[in-house]
mmCIF file of C-alpha atoms in Angstrom:
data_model
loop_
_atom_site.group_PDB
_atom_site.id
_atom_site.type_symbol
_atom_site.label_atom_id
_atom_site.label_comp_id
_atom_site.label_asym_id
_atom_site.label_seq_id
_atom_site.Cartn_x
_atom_site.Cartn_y
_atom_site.Cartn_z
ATOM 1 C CA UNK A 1 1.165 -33.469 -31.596
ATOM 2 C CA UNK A 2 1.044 -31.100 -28.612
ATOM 3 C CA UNK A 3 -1.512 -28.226 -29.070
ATOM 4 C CA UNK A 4 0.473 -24.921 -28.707
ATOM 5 C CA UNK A 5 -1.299 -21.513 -28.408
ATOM 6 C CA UNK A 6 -0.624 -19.617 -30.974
ATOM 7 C CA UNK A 7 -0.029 -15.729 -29.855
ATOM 8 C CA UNK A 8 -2.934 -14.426 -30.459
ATOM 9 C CA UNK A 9 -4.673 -16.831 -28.244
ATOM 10 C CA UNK A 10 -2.833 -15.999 -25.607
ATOM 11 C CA UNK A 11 -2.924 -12.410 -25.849
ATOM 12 C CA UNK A 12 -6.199 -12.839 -25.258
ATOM 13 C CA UNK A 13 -6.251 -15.361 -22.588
ATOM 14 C CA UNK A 14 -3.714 -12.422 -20.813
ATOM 15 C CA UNK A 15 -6.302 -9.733 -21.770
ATOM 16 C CA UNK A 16 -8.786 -12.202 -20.213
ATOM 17 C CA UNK A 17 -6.706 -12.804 -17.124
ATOM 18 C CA UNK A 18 -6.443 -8.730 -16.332
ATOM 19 C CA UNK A 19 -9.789 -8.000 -17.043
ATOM 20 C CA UNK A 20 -10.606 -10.372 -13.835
ATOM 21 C CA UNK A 21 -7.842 -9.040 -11.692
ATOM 22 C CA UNK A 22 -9.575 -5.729 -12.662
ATOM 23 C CA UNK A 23 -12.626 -6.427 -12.070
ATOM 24 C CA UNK A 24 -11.279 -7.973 -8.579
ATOM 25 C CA UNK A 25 -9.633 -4.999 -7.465
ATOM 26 C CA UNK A 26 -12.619 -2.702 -7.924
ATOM 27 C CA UNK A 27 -14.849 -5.295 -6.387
ATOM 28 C CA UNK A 28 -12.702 -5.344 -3.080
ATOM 29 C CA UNK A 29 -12.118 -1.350 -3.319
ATOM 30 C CA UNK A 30 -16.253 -1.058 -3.151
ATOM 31 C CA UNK A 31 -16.904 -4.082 -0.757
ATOM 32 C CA UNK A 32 -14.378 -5.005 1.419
ATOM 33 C CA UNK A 33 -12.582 -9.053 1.172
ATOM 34 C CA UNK A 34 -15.642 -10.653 2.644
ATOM 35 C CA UNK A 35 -18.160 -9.338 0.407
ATOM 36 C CA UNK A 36 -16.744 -10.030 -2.433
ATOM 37 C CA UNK A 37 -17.123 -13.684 -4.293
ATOM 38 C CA UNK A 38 -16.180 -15.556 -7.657
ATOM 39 C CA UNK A 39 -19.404 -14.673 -8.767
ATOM 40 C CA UNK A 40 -19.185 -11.240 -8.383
ATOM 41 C CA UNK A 41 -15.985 -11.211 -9.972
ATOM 42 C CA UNK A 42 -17.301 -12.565 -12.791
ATOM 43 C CA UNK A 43 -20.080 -10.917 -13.065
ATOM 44 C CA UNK A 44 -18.386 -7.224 -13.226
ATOM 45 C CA UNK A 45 -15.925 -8.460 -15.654
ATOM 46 C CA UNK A 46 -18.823 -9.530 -17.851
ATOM 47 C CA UNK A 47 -18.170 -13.449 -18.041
ATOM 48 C CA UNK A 48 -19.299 -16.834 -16.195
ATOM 49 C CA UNK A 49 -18.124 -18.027 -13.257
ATOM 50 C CA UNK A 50 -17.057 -21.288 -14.995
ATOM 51 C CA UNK A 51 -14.069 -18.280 -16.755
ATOM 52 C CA UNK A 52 -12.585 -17.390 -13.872
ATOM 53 C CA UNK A 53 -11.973 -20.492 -12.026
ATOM 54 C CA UNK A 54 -10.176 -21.412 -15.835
ATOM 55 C CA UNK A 55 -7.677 -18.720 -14.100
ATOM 56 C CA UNK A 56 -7.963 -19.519 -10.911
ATOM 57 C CA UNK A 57 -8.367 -22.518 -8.677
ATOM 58 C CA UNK A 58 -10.679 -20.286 -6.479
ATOM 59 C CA UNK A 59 -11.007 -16.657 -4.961
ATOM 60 C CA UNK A 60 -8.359 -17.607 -2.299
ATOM 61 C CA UNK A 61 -5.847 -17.360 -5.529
ATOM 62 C CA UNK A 62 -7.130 -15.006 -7.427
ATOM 63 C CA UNK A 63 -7.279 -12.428 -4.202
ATOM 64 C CA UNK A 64 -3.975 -13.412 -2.954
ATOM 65 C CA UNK A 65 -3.109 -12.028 -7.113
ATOM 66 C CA UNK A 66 -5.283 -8.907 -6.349
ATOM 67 C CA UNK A 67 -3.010 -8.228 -2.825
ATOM 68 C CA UNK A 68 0.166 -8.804 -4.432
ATOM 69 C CA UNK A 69 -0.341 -6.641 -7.515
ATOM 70 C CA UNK A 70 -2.038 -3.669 -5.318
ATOM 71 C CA UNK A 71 0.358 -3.872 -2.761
ATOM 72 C CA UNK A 72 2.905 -4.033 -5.322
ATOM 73 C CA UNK A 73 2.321 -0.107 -6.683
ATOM 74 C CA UNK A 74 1.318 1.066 -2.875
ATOM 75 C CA UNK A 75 5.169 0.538 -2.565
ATOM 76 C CA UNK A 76 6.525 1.628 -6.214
ATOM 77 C CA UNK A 77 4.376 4.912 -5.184
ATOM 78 C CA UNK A 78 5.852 5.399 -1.603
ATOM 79 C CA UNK A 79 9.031 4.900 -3.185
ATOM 80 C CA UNK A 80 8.634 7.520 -5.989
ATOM 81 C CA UNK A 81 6.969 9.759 -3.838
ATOM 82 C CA UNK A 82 9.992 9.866 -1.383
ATOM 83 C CA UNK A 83 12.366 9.994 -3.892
ATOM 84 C CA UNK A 84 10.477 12.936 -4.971
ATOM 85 C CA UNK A 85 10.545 14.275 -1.238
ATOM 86 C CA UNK A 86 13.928 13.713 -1.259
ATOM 87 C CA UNK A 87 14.866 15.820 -4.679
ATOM 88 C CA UNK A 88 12.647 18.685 -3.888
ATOM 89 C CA UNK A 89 13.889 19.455 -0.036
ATOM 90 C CA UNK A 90 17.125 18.099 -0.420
ATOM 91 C CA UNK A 91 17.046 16.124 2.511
ATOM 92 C CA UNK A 92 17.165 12.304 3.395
ATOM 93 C CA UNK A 93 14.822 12.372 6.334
ATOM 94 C CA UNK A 94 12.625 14.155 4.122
ATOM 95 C CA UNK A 95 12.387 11.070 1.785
ATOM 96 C CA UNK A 96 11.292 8.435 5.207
ATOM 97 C CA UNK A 97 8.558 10.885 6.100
ATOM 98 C CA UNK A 98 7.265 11.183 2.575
ATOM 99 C CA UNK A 99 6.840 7.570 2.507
ATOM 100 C CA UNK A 100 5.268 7.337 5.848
ATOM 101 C CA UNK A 101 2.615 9.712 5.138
ATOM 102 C CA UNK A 102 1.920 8.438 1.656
ATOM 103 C CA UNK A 103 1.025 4.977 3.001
ATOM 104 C CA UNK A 104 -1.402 6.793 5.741
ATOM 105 C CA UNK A 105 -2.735 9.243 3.121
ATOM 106 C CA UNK A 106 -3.346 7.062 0.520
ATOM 107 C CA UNK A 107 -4.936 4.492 2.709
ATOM 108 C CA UNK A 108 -7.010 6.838 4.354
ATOM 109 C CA UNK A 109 -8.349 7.740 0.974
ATOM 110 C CA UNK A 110 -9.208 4.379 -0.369
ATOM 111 C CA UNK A 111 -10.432 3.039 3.292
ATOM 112 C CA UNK A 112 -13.076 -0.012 2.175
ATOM 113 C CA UNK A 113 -9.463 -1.286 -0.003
ATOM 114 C CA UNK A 114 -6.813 -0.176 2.742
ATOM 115 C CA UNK A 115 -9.000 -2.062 5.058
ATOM 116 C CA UNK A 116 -9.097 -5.489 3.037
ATOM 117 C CA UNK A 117 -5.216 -5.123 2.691
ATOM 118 C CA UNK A 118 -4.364 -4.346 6.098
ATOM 119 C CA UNK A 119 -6.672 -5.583 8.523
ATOM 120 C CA UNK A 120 -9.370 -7.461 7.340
ATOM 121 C CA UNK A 121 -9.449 -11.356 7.982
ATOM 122 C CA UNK A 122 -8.621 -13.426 4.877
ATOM 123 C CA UNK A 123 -6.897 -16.895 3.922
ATOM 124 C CA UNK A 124 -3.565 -18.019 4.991
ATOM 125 C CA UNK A 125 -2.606 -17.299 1.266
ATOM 126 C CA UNK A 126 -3.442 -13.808 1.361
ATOM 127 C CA UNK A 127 -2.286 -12.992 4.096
ATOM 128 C CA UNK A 128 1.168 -14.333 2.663
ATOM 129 C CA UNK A 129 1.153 -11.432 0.556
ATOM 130 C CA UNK A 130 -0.185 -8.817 3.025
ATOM 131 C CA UNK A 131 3.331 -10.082 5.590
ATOM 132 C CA UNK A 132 5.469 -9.518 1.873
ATOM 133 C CA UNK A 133 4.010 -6.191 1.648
ATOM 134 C CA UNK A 134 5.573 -5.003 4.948
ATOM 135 C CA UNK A 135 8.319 -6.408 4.661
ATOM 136 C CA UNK A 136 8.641 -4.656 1.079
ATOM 137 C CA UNK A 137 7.893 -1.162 2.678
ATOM 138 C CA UNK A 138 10.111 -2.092 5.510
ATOM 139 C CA UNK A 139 13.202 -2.580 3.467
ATOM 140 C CA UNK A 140 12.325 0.524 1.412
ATOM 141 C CA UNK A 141 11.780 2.838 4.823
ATOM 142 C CA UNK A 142 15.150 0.755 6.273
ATOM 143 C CA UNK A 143 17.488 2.284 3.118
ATOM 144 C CA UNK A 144 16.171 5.811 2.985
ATOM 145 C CA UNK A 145 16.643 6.012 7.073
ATOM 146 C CA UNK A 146 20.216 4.582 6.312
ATOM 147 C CA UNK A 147 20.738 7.653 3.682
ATOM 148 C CA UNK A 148 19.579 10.142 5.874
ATOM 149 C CA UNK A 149 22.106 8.331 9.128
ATOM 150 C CA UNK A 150 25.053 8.529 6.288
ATOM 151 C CA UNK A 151 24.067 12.432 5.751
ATOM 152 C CA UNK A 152 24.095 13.303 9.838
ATOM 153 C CA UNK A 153 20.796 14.271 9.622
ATOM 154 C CA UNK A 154 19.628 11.679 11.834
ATOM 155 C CA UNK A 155 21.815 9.064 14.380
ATOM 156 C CA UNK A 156 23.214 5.702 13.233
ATOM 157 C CA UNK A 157 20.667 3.106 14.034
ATOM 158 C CA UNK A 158 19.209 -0.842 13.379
ATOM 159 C CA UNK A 159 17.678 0.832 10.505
ATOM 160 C CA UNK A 160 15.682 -1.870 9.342
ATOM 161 C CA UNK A 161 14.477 -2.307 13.397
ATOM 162 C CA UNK A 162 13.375 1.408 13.271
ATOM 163 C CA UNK A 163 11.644 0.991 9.763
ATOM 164 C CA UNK A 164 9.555 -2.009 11.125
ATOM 165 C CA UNK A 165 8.975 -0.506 14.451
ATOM 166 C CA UNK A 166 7.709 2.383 12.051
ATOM 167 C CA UNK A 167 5.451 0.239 9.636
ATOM 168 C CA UNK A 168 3.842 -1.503 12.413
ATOM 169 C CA UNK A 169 2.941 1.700 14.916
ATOM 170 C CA UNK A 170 1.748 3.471 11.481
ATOM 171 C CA UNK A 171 -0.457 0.379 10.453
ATOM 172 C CA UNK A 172 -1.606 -0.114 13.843
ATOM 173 C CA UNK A 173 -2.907 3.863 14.049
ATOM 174 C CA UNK A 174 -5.046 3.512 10.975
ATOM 175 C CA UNK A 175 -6.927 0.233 12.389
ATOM 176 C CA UNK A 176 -9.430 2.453 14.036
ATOM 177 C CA UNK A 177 -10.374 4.852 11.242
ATOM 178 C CA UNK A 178 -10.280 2.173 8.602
ATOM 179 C CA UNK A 179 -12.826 -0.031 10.283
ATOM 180 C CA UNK A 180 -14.879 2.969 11.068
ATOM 181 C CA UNK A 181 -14.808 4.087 7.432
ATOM 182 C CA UNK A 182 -15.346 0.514 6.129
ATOM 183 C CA UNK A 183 -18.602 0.260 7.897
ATOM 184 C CA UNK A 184 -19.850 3.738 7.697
ATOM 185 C CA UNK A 185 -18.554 3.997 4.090
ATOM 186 C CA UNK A 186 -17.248 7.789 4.999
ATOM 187 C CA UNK A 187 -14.104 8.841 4.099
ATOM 188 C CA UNK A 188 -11.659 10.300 6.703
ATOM 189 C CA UNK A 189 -10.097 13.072 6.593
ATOM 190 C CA UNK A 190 -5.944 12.645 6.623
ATOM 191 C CA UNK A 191 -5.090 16.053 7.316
ATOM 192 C CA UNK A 192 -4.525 15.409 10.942
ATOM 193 C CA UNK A 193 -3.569 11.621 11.262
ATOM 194 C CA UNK A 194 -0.473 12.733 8.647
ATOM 195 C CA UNK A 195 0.776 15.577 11.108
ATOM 196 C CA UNK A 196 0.523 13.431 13.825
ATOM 197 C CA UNK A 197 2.019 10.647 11.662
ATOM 198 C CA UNK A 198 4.965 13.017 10.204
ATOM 199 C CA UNK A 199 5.899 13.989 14.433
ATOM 200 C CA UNK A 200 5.859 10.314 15.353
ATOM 201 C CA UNK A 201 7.781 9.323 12.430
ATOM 202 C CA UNK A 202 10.576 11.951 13.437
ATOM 203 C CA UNK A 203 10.976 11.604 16.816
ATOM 204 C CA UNK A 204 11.382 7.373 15.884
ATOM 205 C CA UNK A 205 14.214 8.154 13.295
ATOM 206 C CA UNK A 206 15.856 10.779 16.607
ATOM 207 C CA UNK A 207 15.508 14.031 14.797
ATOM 208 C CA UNK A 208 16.231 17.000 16.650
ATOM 209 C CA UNK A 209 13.204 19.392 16.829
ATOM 210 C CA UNK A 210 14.688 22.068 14.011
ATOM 211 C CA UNK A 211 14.298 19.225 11.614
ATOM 212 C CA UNK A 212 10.549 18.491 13.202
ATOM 213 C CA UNK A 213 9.480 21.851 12.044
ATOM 214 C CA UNK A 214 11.050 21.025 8.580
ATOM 215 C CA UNK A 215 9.716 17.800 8.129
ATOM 216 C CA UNK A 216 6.204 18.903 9.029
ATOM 217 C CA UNK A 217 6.451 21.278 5.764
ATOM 218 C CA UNK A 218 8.028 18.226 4.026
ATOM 219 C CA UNK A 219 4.901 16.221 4.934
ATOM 220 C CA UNK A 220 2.759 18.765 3.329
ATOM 221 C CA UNK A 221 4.387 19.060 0.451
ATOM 222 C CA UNK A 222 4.024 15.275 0.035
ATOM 223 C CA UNK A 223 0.861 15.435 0.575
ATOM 224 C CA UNK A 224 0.522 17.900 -2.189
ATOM 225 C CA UNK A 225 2.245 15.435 -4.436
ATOM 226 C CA UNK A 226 0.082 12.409 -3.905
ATOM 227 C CA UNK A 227 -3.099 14.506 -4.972
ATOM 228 C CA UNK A 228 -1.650 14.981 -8.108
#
């Protein structure tokens, strides 16, 4: 007869399984992709190496688990913290910029795991997840800049175009700062990336400059949110 784990067993085998994709995450937050190894893995979450590879084939899979589940709340959070945006200044537009800065505030905040997610080199596999990611905040950014078209507060436009043409100018500004931080291990201060950041994103989207002034205060109230 087939040997079938009972519940218990695998309540702890899923227990098991988080306590290594924690131990991952805070390993790559610290240390960047490259210095991190199975060994180190295991070692913070208090186990042999011989454990983790149980779980995965190799750090190739169980990184490619740590990008997809990280990645996965950067966007939830953008999300929520537009939608927030949104239901506090009434606006659309407001909701896009929100986003926008979110991504660049909460990267610039956690720079040794923003860079591993966003720039640093990895394996083919990984990297797999770091293209889903953009897509994922693309297609977010696309229906929020289609919302604010549908209110008149922007023009009509290949939204999802604009939102990738957005992602990849806003990803591409933080390359410099997030390799800088990652090897000097100082954090850098958002305050003026995020205004630039919240102008860019505006002019992009074709907002007139009475809504530039607006969405300037939007992006500090955003920015008040993501402390919290």
């Amino acid at each position: 007869m087939a040997y079938r784990r009972t519940p218990a067993v695998q309540r702890r085998l899923d227990e098991l399984r988080t306590r290594l994709i924690d131990a991952a995450i805070a390993q790559v937050a610290e240390h960047g992709y490259a210095g991190c190894s199975v060994a180190s893995v295991a070692a913070a979450a208090g186990v042999g190496t011989g454990t983790v590879y149980r779980h995965f084939e190799g750090k190739s899979e169980l990184f490619a688990e740590v990008f997809r589940i990280v990645c996965g709340r950067e966007v939830q959070a953008m999300v929520e913290i537009g939608e927030m945006a949104r239901a506090t200044d009434g606006r659309a537009v407001d909701a896009v910029v929100a986003s926008v800065c979110a991504f660049a505030d909460r990267a610039l905040r956690m720079p040794t795991l923003a860079h591993a997610l966003l720039v640093e080199p990895v394996d083919q596999t990984i990297d797999t997840e770091r293209l889903a990611f953009r897509t994922a905040f693309r297609d977010n950014l696309s229906v929020a800049i289609d919302a604010a078209a549908d209110a008149g507060e922007i023009p009509h436009q290949n939204s999802e175009f604009t939102a990738a043409c957005i992602v990849g100018a806003i990803g591409e500004a933080l390359v410099t700062p997030l390799a800088r931080s990652a090897y000097t291990h100082e954090t850098p201060d958002p305050t003026t990336l995020t205004t630039d950041i919240t102008t860019f994103t505006l002019r992009a989207l074709g907002s007139t400059d009475a809504q530039h002034t607006r969405g300037h205060q939007s992006g500090s109230a955003a920015g008040g949110l993501r402390r919290g």
